[in-house]
Short mmCIF file of C-alpha atoms in Angstrom, two decimals:
data_model
loop_
_atom_site.label_atom_id
_atom_site.label_comp_id
_atom_site.label_asym_id
_atom_site.label_seq_id
_atom_site.Cartn_x
_atom_site.Cartn_y
_atom_site.Cartn_z
CA MET A 98 11.12 64.99 157.62
CA CYS A 99 11.12 67.76 160.13
CA ALA A 100 14.35 66.67 161.39
CA LEU A 101 15.91 66.97 158.20
CA ALA A 102 14.45 70.54 157.60
CA PRO A 103 17.25 72.40 159.57
CA HIS A 104 19.91 70.56 157.42
CA TYR A 105 18.14 71.42 154.19
CA ALA A 106 17.47 75.09 155.28
CA ARG A 107 21.35 75.45 156.16
CA SER A 108 22.31 74.07 152.74
CA PHE A 109 20.03 76.27 151.17
CA PHE A 110 21.65 79.14 152.92
CA PHE A 111 25.09 78.50 152.29
CA SER A 112 24.12 78.05 148.20
CA ILE A 113 22.51 81.43 148.20
CA VAL A 114 25.77 82.86 149.97
CA SER A 115 28.13 81.22 147.42
CA ILE A 116 25.99 82.52 144.48
CA CYS A 117 26.02 86.11 145.79
CA THR A 118 29.72 86.06 146.51
CA TYR A 119 30.26 84.55 143.13
CA SER A 120 28.17 87.40 141.37
CA PHE A 121 29.74 89.93 143.42
CA CYS A 122 33.27 88.84 142.28
CA ILE A 123 32.28 88.82 138.78
CA ALA A 124 30.83 92.39 139.09
CA LYS A 125 34.00 93.67 140.42
CA MET A 126 36.18 91.87 138.05
CA SER A 127 34.17 93.58 135.38
CA THR A 128 34.89 96.77 136.82
CA LEU A 129 38.76 96.17 136.75
CA LEU A 130 40.91 97.30 133.52
CA PRO A 131 43.25 94.57 132.17
CA PRO A 132 46.80 94.96 132.68
CA LYS A 133 48.69 97.15 130.19
CA SER A 134 50.28 95.59 127.19
CA LYS A 135 54.01 96.07 126.96
CA ARG A 136 53.57 98.17 123.70
CA VAL A 137 51.04 100.58 125.71
CA LYS A 138 53.54 100.88 128.55
CA ARG A 139 56.40 101.70 125.91
CA GLU A 140 54.30 104.42 124.26
CA GLN A 141 53.72 105.86 127.63
CA LEU A 142 57.32 105.81 128.68
CA GLN A 143 58.18 107.30 125.30
CA ARG A 144 55.38 110.23 125.74
CA SER A 145 56.86 111.05 129.23
CA LYS A 146 60.41 111.19 127.88
CA GLU A 147 59.29 113.45 125.07
CA GLN A 148 57.46 115.71 127.70
CA GLN A 149 60.26 115.58 130.03
CA SER A 150 62.51 117.12 127.13
CA LEU A 151 60.14 119.82 126.49
CA ASP A 152 60.75 121.12 129.93
CA LEU A 153 62.31 124.61 129.75
CA PRO A 154 65.12 125.63 131.91
CA LEU A 155 64.55 128.40 134.38
CA GLU A 156 63.38 131.93 133.04
CA ASP A 157 66.07 133.38 135.33
CA VAL A 158 68.87 131.85 133.59
CA PRO A 159 71.73 134.66 133.21
CA ASN A 160 73.02 135.94 129.85
CA VAL A 161 75.98 134.12 128.38
CA VAL A 162 78.84 135.52 126.16
CA VAL A 163 79.41 133.37 123.01
CA HIS A 164 81.77 133.67 119.96
CA LEU A 165 80.35 131.88 116.82
CA ARG A 166 83.07 130.25 114.86
CA ALA A 167 82.58 128.62 111.35
CA SER A 168 83.55 124.94 111.13
CA ASP A 169 85.30 125.07 107.77
CA THR A 170 87.15 128.34 107.77
CA GLY A 171 87.54 128.94 111.59
CA ASN A 172 86.52 132.46 111.02
CA GLN A 173 84.47 134.35 113.79
CA LEU A 174 80.93 135.64 112.93
CA GLY A 175 79.22 138.69 114.50
CA GLY A 176 82.16 139.61 117.16
CA GLU A 177 81.04 138.94 120.76
CA LEU A 178 77.38 138.21 121.42
CA HIS A 179 75.47 138.38 124.56
CA ILE A 180 72.62 135.84 124.48
CA PRO A 181 70.23 134.25 127.14
CA GLY A 182 71.63 131.15 128.50
CA ASN A 183 68.42 129.22 127.70
CA THR A 184 68.89 129.97 124.04
CA SER A 185 67.83 126.81 121.97
CA ALA A 186 69.68 125.17 119.01
CA GLN A 187 66.77 126.40 116.72
CA GLN A 188 67.34 129.95 117.91
CA LEU A 189 71.04 129.94 117.30
CA ASP A 190 70.18 128.70 113.98
CA GLN A 191 67.97 131.59 113.18
CA LEU A 192 70.75 134.01 114.70
CA VAL A 193 73.61 132.57 112.33
CA ASN A 194 71.23 132.73 109.30
CA LYS A 195 70.58 136.47 110.08
CA LEU A 196 74.03 137.44 110.78
CA LEU A 197 74.91 135.74 107.28
CA GLY A 198 72.08 137.18 105.64
CA SER A 199 70.75 133.87 104.44
CA GLU A 200 67.24 134.59 106.18
CA ASP A 201 65.61 134.07 102.66
CA ASP A 202 67.46 131.19 101.56
CA ARG A 203 67.87 129.40 105.09
CA VAL A 204 70.45 126.80 105.72
CA PRO A 205 70.18 124.59 108.64
CA TYR A 206 73.13 124.20 111.07
CA THR A 207 74.35 122.40 114.04
CA PHE A 208 76.30 123.60 117.02
CA THR A 209 78.89 122.25 119.12
CA LEU A 210 80.95 123.97 122.08
CA LEU A 211 84.67 124.05 121.68
CA ASN A 212 86.21 123.34 125.36
CA ASP A 213 89.23 125.11 124.39
CA PRO A 214 89.21 127.62 121.63
CA ALA A 215 93.21 127.80 121.31
CA ASN A 216 92.99 123.90 120.41
CA ILE A 217 90.94 123.25 117.60
CA SER A 218 91.14 119.56 118.23
CA SER A 219 90.09 119.98 121.76
CA ALA A 220 86.94 118.04 123.20
CA ILE A 221 83.53 119.36 121.96
CA VAL A 222 79.93 119.12 123.26
CA ASP A 223 77.03 118.95 121.04
CA ILE A 224 73.87 121.45 121.75
CA THR A 225 70.94 119.25 120.57
CA THR A 226 68.49 121.16 122.89
CA ASN A 227 69.46 124.42 124.23
CA ILE A 228 72.69 126.16 125.91
CA TRP A 229 71.40 125.58 129.61
CA SER A 230 70.70 121.82 129.32
CA ALA A 231 73.67 120.96 127.31
CA ILE A 232 76.54 123.23 128.99
CA LEU A 233 75.56 125.38 132.02
CA GLN A 234 73.44 122.78 133.78
CA PRO A 235 75.90 119.87 133.53
CA GLY A 236 78.56 122.15 134.97
CA ILE A 237 80.76 122.15 131.65
CA LYS A 238 80.95 125.85 131.59
CA THR A 239 79.62 128.76 133.57
CA ALA A 240 77.88 131.87 132.58
CA GLU A 241 81.02 133.76 133.59
CA ASP A 242 83.09 131.95 130.71
CA VAL A 243 82.84 132.74 127.05
CA LEU A 244 81.49 129.93 125.24
CA THR A 245 83.05 129.35 121.56
CA LEU A 246 80.31 127.79 119.51
CA ILE A 247 81.17 126.12 116.35
CA TYR A 248 78.34 125.97 113.62
CA THR A 249 78.32 123.53 111.06
CA PRO A 250 75.81 123.42 107.69
CA GLN A 251 73.94 120.58 107.46
CA ALA A 252 72.79 118.78 104.36
CA VAL A 253 70.46 121.32 102.61
CA PHE A 254 68.21 118.51 101.38
CA ARG A 255 66.24 115.67 103.19
CA VAL A 256 66.41 112.11 102.34
CA ARG A 257 63.35 109.91 102.91
CA ALA A 258 63.60 106.58 104.63
CA VAL A 259 63.17 103.74 102.40
CA THR A 260 60.05 101.81 103.66
CA ARG A 261 59.13 98.98 101.03
CA CYS A 262 60.82 96.58 98.82
CA THR A 263 59.83 97.30 95.22
CA ALA A 264 61.71 94.40 93.46
CA ALA A 265 63.29 91.21 94.23
CA ILE A 266 65.21 90.44 91.29
CA THR A 267 66.58 87.24 90.40
CA GLY A 268 69.16 86.14 87.98
CA HIS A 269 72.37 85.55 89.81
CA GLY A 270 73.28 81.95 90.22
CA ASP A 271 75.00 82.21 93.57
CA SER A 272 75.38 84.51 96.58
CA ILE A 273 75.72 88.39 96.01
CA LEU A 274 78.90 89.37 97.67
CA ALA A 275 78.79 93.20 96.77
CA THR A 276 76.35 95.93 95.31
CA GLN A 277 77.13 99.81 94.40
CA PHE A 278 75.13 102.44 92.85
CA SER A 279 76.60 104.61 89.99
CA PRO A 280 77.77 107.92 91.14
CA ALA A 281 75.63 109.64 88.58
CA SER A 282 72.12 108.39 89.75
CA SER A 283 70.18 105.74 91.46
CA SER A 284 68.93 104.54 88.00
CA ARG A 285 72.09 102.42 87.77
CA MET A 286 73.57 99.68 90.22
CA VAL A 287 75.85 96.84 89.76
CA SER A 288 76.29 93.56 91.74
CA ALA A 289 78.98 91.09 92.24
CA SER A 290 78.15 87.48 92.65
CA GLY A 291 79.75 84.16 93.61
CA ASP A 292 78.75 82.58 90.25
CA GLY A 293 81.52 84.49 88.54
CA THR A 294 79.68 87.48 87.03
CA ALA A 295 78.46 90.96 87.80
CA ARG A 296 75.29 92.57 86.47
CA ILE A 297 74.32 95.96 85.78
CA TRP A 298 70.69 96.67 86.65
CA ASP A 299 68.36 99.59 85.40
CA CYS A 300 66.60 100.41 88.94
CA ASN A 301 63.82 102.15 87.56
CA THR A 302 62.32 99.42 85.49
CA GLU A 303 63.97 96.86 88.05
CA THR A 304 65.42 94.70 85.01
CA PRO A 305 68.92 93.65 84.06
CA ILE A 306 70.78 95.47 81.49
CA HIS A 307 74.15 93.69 81.21
CA THR A 308 75.79 90.66 82.47
CA LEU A 309 79.67 91.14 82.82
CA LYS A 310 81.21 87.78 81.94
CA GLY A 311 84.89 86.91 82.16
CA HIS A 312 85.96 86.14 85.70
CA LYS A 313 86.32 82.13 86.08
CA SER A 314 85.43 82.18 90.00
CA TRP A 315 83.55 84.42 92.47
CA VAL A 316 83.61 88.12 91.88
CA LEU A 317 84.32 89.43 95.22
CA CYS A 318 84.48 93.27 94.81
CA VAL A 319 83.15 95.75 92.52
CA SER A 320 83.93 99.64 92.04
CA TRP A 321 82.20 102.33 89.96
CA SER A 322 84.58 104.99 88.74
CA PRO A 323 83.85 108.46 90.27
CA ASP A 324 82.75 110.06 86.47
CA GLY A 325 80.53 106.93 86.09
CA ASN A 326 82.13 105.66 82.95
CA LEU A 327 83.87 102.50 83.85
CA ILE A 328 83.19 99.60 86.41
CA ALA A 329 86.08 97.67 87.87
CA THR A 330 85.60 93.85 89.41
CA GLY A 331 88.12 91.95 91.02
CA GLY A 332 87.60 88.20 91.62
CA MET A 333 88.73 85.05 93.39
CA ASP A 334 90.57 83.95 90.07
CA ASN A 335 93.40 86.72 90.93
CA SER A 336 92.35 88.92 87.97
CA VAL A 337 91.02 92.62 87.59
CA TYR A 338 88.39 93.37 84.41
CA VAL A 339 87.30 96.80 83.63
CA TRP A 340 83.94 97.57 82.06
CA ASP A 341 82.09 99.90 79.83
CA PRO A 342 78.57 100.11 81.76
CA LYS A 343 76.80 101.51 78.71
CA THR A 344 77.89 98.65 76.49
CA GLY A 345 78.54 95.94 79.23
CA LYS A 346 81.63 95.02 77.02
CA SER A 347 85.16 94.56 78.82
CA LEU A 348 87.97 96.89 77.94
CA GLY A 349 90.34 93.88 76.82
CA ASP A 350 91.12 90.74 78.56
CA ALA A 351 91.69 90.13 82.37
CA MET A 352 94.04 92.53 83.84
CA LYS A 353 96.57 89.90 85.59
CA GLY A 354 99.43 90.50 87.94
CA HIS A 355 98.23 89.29 91.19
CA THR A 356 99.05 85.82 92.48
CA LYS A 357 96.01 85.50 94.84
CA TRP A 358 92.45 86.77 95.19
CA ILE A 359 91.56 90.34 95.01
CA THR A 360 90.23 91.81 98.21
CA GLY A 361 89.53 95.52 97.24
CA LEU A 362 89.30 98.09 94.49
CA CYS A 363 89.47 101.87 94.70
CA TRP A 364 89.55 104.61 91.79
CA GLU A 365 91.94 107.45 91.81
CA PRO A 366 89.90 110.56 92.81
CA PHE A 367 88.83 112.39 89.76
CA HIS A 368 90.21 115.52 90.53
CA LEU A 369 93.73 113.93 90.74
CA GLN A 370 93.38 112.38 87.23
CA LYS A 371 95.83 113.57 84.62
CA ASN A 372 95.29 113.13 80.82
CA GLN A 373 91.84 111.92 81.13
CA ALA A 374 93.66 108.47 82.17
CA PRO A 375 91.94 107.05 85.31
CA ARG A 376 94.00 104.68 87.44
CA LEU A 377 92.64 102.11 89.77
CA ALA A 378 94.17 100.61 93.04
CA SER A 379 93.74 97.06 93.78
CA SER A 380 94.64 95.05 97.05
CA SER A 381 95.16 91.09 97.30
CA LYS A 382 95.45 88.23 99.41
CA ASP A 383 99.13 88.08 97.91
CA MET A 384 99.95 91.02 100.28
CA THR A 385 100.39 93.68 97.53
CA ILE A 386 98.61 96.60 96.12
CA ARG A 387 98.69 97.30 92.34
CA ILE A 388 98.18 100.71 90.70
CA TRP A 389 96.66 99.88 87.24
CA ASN A 390 96.29 102.24 84.22
CA ALA A 391 92.80 101.63 83.24
CA LEU A 392 92.66 102.29 79.79
CA LEU A 393 96.10 100.74 79.10
CA ARG A 394 95.11 97.97 81.50
CA ARG A 395 98.79 97.90 82.73
CA VAL A 396 100.51 97.92 86.21
CA GLU A 397 102.34 100.98 86.65
CA VAL A 398 103.39 100.34 90.33
CA THR A 399 103.47 97.30 92.88
CA LEU A 400 103.37 98.50 96.36
CA SER A 401 104.85 95.89 98.50
CA GLY A 402 105.41 95.92 102.16
CA HIS A 403 102.73 94.36 103.98
CA SER A 404 103.58 90.93 105.58
CA ALA A 405 100.13 89.40 105.38
CA ALA A 406 97.02 89.54 103.29
CA VAL A 407 96.10 93.19 102.20
CA THR A 408 92.15 93.41 103.36
CA CYS A 409 91.20 96.85 102.15
CA VAL A 410 92.69 99.82 100.02
CA LYS A 411 91.48 103.51 99.52
CA TRP A 412 92.91 106.33 97.53
CA GLY A 413 92.78 109.61 99.38
CA GLY A 414 92.03 113.01 97.88
CA SER A 415 95.54 114.10 99.03
CA GLY A 416 97.07 111.81 96.41
CA ARG A 417 98.05 109.19 99.21
CA VAL A 418 97.23 105.29 99.02
CA PHE A 419 96.05 103.84 102.29
CA SER A 420 96.00 100.08 102.93
CA ALA A 421 94.78 97.68 105.63
CA SER A 422 96.26 94.22 106.46
CA GLN A 423 96.02 91.23 108.41
CA ASP A 424 99.57 92.02 109.55
CA LYS A 425 97.76 94.43 112.00
CA THR A 426 99.15 97.49 110.16
CA ILE A 427 97.98 100.37 108.19
CA LYS A 428 100.40 101.61 105.60
CA ILE A 429 100.60 104.98 103.62
CA TRP A 430 101.89 105.02 100.08
CA ASP A 431 102.94 107.39 97.54
CA PRO A 432 101.28 105.95 94.30
CA GLU A 433 104.00 107.63 91.97
CA SER A 434 106.85 106.39 93.52
CA GLY A 435 105.65 103.16 95.32
CA LYS A 436 107.49 104.06 98.63
CA ILE A 437 105.86 103.94 101.93
CA LEU A 438 105.36 107.24 103.69
CA THR A 439 104.03 106.15 107.09
CA THR A 440 103.21 102.82 108.88
CA LEU A 441 100.32 103.16 111.55
CA THR A 442 100.61 100.23 114.36
CA SER A 443 98.30 100.06 117.15
CA HIS A 444 95.76 97.27 116.51
CA ALA A 445 96.30 93.88 118.22
CA HIS A 446 94.55 91.73 115.44
CA TRP A 447 94.24 91.68 111.70
CA ILE A 448 92.31 94.90 110.36
CA ASN A 449 89.29 94.12 108.60
CA HIS A 450 88.29 97.57 107.10
CA LEU A 451 89.07 101.41 106.77
CA ALA A 452 87.18 104.45 105.68
CA LEU A 453 88.30 108.08 104.92
CA SER A 454 86.33 111.05 106.28
CA THR A 455 86.18 112.08 102.37
CA ASP A 456 84.84 108.78 101.01
CA PHE A 457 81.50 110.05 99.81
CA VAL A 458 82.62 113.02 97.92
CA LEU A 459 85.54 111.14 96.42
CA ARG A 460 83.18 108.56 95.19
CA THR A 461 80.74 110.82 93.63
CA GLY A 462 83.43 113.07 92.16
CA TYR A 463 81.56 116.24 90.56
CA TYR A 464 78.19 114.66 91.11
CA ASP A 465 76.10 116.40 93.95
CA HIS A 466 72.38 116.80 95.02
CA THR A 467 71.74 119.79 92.39
CA GLY A 468 72.05 117.44 89.51
CA GLU A 469 74.05 120.14 87.60
CA VAL A 470 77.13 118.45 85.83
CA PRO A 471 79.95 120.48 84.37
CA VAL A 472 80.38 120.45 80.73
CA SER A 473 83.97 120.86 80.41
CA GLU A 474 86.61 118.37 81.85
CA GLU A 475 88.31 121.21 83.43
CA ASN A 476 85.09 122.34 85.15
CA LYS A 477 84.37 118.91 86.15
CA ARG A 478 87.90 118.29 87.77
CA THR A 479 87.24 121.94 89.55
CA LYS A 480 84.21 120.98 90.86
CA SER A 481 85.43 117.86 92.05
CA LYS A 482 88.59 119.41 93.87
CA SER A 483 86.22 121.99 95.16
CA ARG A 484 83.65 119.60 96.95
CA TYR A 485 86.77 117.38 98.26
CA GLU A 486 88.31 120.52 99.87
CA LYS A 487 85.06 121.67 101.48
CA ALA A 488 84.55 118.18 102.91
CA ALA A 489 87.87 118.13 104.20
CA THR A 490 88.34 121.38 105.51
CA VAL A 491 87.87 121.80 109.48
CA ALA A 492 88.86 125.02 111.03
CA GLY A 493 90.54 126.45 107.91
CA GLU A 494 92.83 123.36 107.42
CA ILE A 495 92.46 120.38 105.15
CA GLN A 496 92.09 117.18 107.52
CA GLU A 497 91.68 113.76 105.89
CA ARG A 498 90.62 111.56 108.78
CA LEU A 499 90.99 107.81 108.80
CA VAL A 500 89.29 105.01 110.86
CA THR A 501 90.28 101.39 110.93
CA ALA A 502 88.10 98.52 112.37
CA SER A 503 89.87 95.40 113.67
CA GLU A 504 89.27 91.79 114.71
CA ASP A 505 90.66 92.87 118.16
CA ASN A 506 86.97 94.47 118.82
CA THR A 507 88.48 97.91 118.46
CA MET A 508 88.63 100.87 115.93
CA TYR A 509 91.36 103.51 115.90
CA LEU A 510 90.83 107.19 114.67
CA TRP A 511 93.88 108.70 112.81
CA GLU A 512 95.06 111.84 111.62
CA PRO A 513 97.84 110.55 109.31
CA HIS A 514 98.93 113.85 107.86
CA LYS A 515 99.54 115.38 111.24
CA ASN A 516 100.79 112.24 113.47
CA SER A 517 101.36 108.51 113.32
CA LYS A 518 99.61 108.13 116.56
CA PRO A 519 95.97 107.54 116.93
CA ILE A 520 93.42 110.38 117.89
CA ALA A 521 91.24 107.92 119.72
CA ARG A 522 90.88 104.16 120.54
CA MET A 523 87.33 103.45 120.19
CA MET A 524 86.20 100.47 122.30
CA GLY A 525 82.67 99.00 123.11
CA HIS A 526 82.03 96.22 120.53
CA GLN A 527 82.27 92.80 122.14
CA LYS A 528 83.33 90.92 119.03
CA GLY A 529 85.32 91.75 115.89
CA VAL A 530 84.45 95.08 113.66
CA ASN A 531 83.63 93.87 110.36
CA HIS A 532 82.73 97.37 108.56
CA VAL A 533 83.11 100.95 109.20
CA SER A 534 81.74 104.12 107.56
CA PHE A 535 81.95 108.03 107.84
CA SER A 536 78.75 109.86 107.33
CA PRO A 537 78.89 112.12 104.07
CA ASP A 538 78.98 115.08 106.37
CA GLY A 539 82.18 113.75 107.95
CA ARG A 540 80.75 114.35 111.52
CA LEU A 541 79.84 110.76 112.40
CA ILE A 542 81.13 107.06 112.15
CA ALA A 543 79.24 103.91 112.02
CA SER A 544 80.70 100.48 112.89
CA ALA A 545 79.17 97.13 112.11
CA SER A 546 80.32 94.23 114.01
CA PHE A 547 79.95 90.58 114.57
CA ASP A 548 78.58 91.07 118.25
CA ASN A 549 75.03 91.73 116.32
CA SER A 550 75.01 95.74 117.07
CA VAL A 551 75.88 98.78 115.20
CA ARG A 552 77.70 101.73 117.00
CA LEU A 553 77.79 105.40 116.53
CA TRP A 554 80.92 107.52 117.02
CA ASN A 555 81.93 111.11 116.92
CA SER A 556 84.36 111.50 114.02
CA ARG A 557 85.95 114.41 115.74
CA ASP A 558 87.29 112.71 118.89
CA GLY A 559 86.22 109.42 118.58
CA LYS A 560 83.75 109.47 121.47
CA PHE A 561 80.87 107.17 121.72
CA ILE A 562 77.31 108.27 120.61
CA ALA A 563 74.78 105.49 120.82
CA THR A 564 74.49 101.82 120.27
CA LEU A 565 71.81 100.68 117.70
CA ARG A 566 70.27 97.38 118.81
CA GLY A 567 67.84 95.62 116.84
CA HIS A 568 69.80 92.83 114.61
CA VAL A 569 69.98 89.31 116.25
CA ALA A 570 72.90 87.99 114.41
CA PRO A 571 76.43 89.38 112.95
CA VAL A 572 76.04 92.78 111.03
CA TYR A 573 77.87 92.92 107.93
CA GLN A 574 77.69 96.35 106.46
CA CYS A 575 76.34 99.42 106.99
CA ALA A 576 75.94 102.65 104.73
CA PHE A 577 74.86 106.31 105.65
CA SER A 578 71.98 108.32 103.57
CA ALA A 579 73.57 111.18 101.68
CA ASP A 580 72.13 113.85 104.17
CA SER A 581 73.84 111.79 106.79
CA ARG A 582 70.50 111.70 109.17
CA LEU A 583 69.80 107.86 108.43
CA LEU A 584 71.90 104.65 108.40
CA VAL A 585 70.71 101.26 107.00
CA SER A 586 72.61 98.07 107.99
CA SER A 587 72.58 94.52 106.73
CA SER A 588 72.87 91.40 108.71
CA LYS A 589 73.11 87.48 108.94
CA ASP A 590 69.62 87.60 110.50
CA SER A 591 68.17 88.30 106.84
CA THR A 592 67.01 91.66 107.33
CA LEU A 593 67.90 95.40 106.64
CA LYS A 594 67.14 98.09 109.21
CA ILE A 595 66.90 101.64 108.83
CA TRP A 596 68.13 103.77 111.96
CA ASP A 597 67.48 107.41 112.80
CA VAL A 598 70.84 108.79 113.69
CA ARG A 599 69.74 111.77 115.83
CA THR A 600 67.87 109.44 118.36
CA GLY A 601 69.66 106.22 117.80
CA LYS A 602 66.36 104.42 117.37
CA LEU A 603 65.29 102.12 114.67
CA HIS A 604 63.17 103.85 112.07
CA THR A 605 62.18 101.02 110.06
CA ASP A 606 62.62 97.12 109.78
CA LEU A 607 63.13 95.93 106.31
CA PRO A 608 62.54 91.96 106.19
CA GLY A 609 62.22 90.39 102.82
CA HIS A 610 65.68 88.37 102.37
CA GLN A 611 65.22 84.72 102.67
CA ASP A 612 68.85 84.39 103.91
CA GLU A 613 71.68 86.40 105.11
CA VAL A 614 72.31 89.79 103.76
CA PHE A 615 76.03 90.44 102.59
CA ALA A 616 76.09 93.65 100.82
CA VAL A 617 73.97 97.12 101.13
CA ASP A 618 74.49 100.29 99.46
CA TRP A 619 72.51 103.58 99.49
CA SER A 620 72.33 105.63 96.37
CA PRO A 621 74.28 108.92 96.54
CA ASP A 622 71.23 110.80 95.40
CA GLY A 623 69.20 109.11 98.37
CA GLN A 624 66.10 107.47 96.55
CA LYS A 625 66.82 104.04 96.78
CA VAL A 626 68.85 101.27 98.87
CA ALA A 627 70.25 98.31 97.34
CA SER A 628 70.99 94.69 99.19
CA GLY A 629 71.98 91.34 97.99
CA GLY A 630 72.86 88.27 99.95
CA LYS A 631 72.68 84.49 100.37
CA ASP A 632 69.29 83.96 98.68
CA LYS A 633 70.82 85.06 95.38
CA SER A 634 68.34 87.84 94.67
CA VAL A 635 68.98 91.46 94.40
CA ARG A 636 66.21 93.62 96.34
CA ILE A 637 65.57 97.37 95.53
CA TRP A 638 64.01 99.27 98.60
CA LYS A 639 62.20 102.96 97.95
CA HIS A 640 60.19 105.16 99.95
#
């Protein structure tokens, strides 16, 4: 027993040491913080960026000489001004309002530097923070140069981002292929479906009003007239119908003439209509565009010249018709004579879509954010023309710009009234570009692609601004809010996403659809978003 005593003592000693060591480690571990989660790290990084962005330039920045010039008229404001080189965009905004005498009824402005004052089309630089960080610090200009700053009024109203689905309305028997709100208000919306019908919905009560029956096959496209009094639908059955949205009845039988399915519809701008006889342009797989008298339901002119399917058609505010085709060309037509005015060729593959810088005002006619509707037809036409000219005027000149999106992964920006050569080739997408849209204020372009991304571009020079990443499948369509501050996109991944245009960041993720979302539209008054897709349901989204 005595011989074993040292052994037991040694074992007992090591046991005590092990227990103490274990207890010490536990105590030490209890004082250590767990590793930070990805969310916490992301928030800290964002905070640090915001703090960095608040760093003001040095106080001894020299004064600069600036000329303030209006973006629409090109007129100079206030002569030659000497201001501090660290003047912020907000201070410039206050200065312009004071010089214009609009301090009591303040209008928000954005500011850009014009590199070459003699050339209004020269490169520009956006001033988002202050003159120092945007112009002087990067070395674009020095304090000895005279800076020509262009001021542009922003929308005087603000659209709130939609955040929730208030209704998932069933009724269609097949996929929903197109949606569009009435130009008059967000209370009416029309959807087109593969079940051969279109439906008009009351978005306030979230119930169907009328089912538009007549097509014998899929209804591929739908378009609401600028005055809100007519709806046109085009289908896979090669026919076009015109409907009265108040009664849900068609104005006669199908308008036949195309020999293949209808790919696009566009109404004549309201300020160009004569004798209250609205006209409609339809594009088709049969390589033609037809101009219809909507009330008499007959073809007035057939525009032939494309050598492959016509994919998209637009009717510009200057009276010209623009068409895009799978023959890789864009043609500009005179709808009165049917003659080709210009052919634009640069794309290497077929063209999927095109958009005009004036699309929003042409779509809404005489309706605007004030809600004031003129009484007489003459006043309606005058207001429509005034809105168009204001949207199209850059530096005192009416410039209706055009952007085209192609399967060759690129887009081209055009000024067709000046030149048949593009202003810019816009590259960056890795797959075909499916849809393209100008912002209502005409300053931005958004493109949706099969590479799962949305991209933002400067509509003046075609320069890339940001990539909006978040979708995990091809993006089918995108639409701006009426104030141009937000963008909604629809995707094959069954979601909608709201993006903040200023920051290029995701604002709100909107899941809810059970399958691919083919169509989306943001109401002209900014209150609602409508979407539809493969799950056969129309969804209404509100704030």
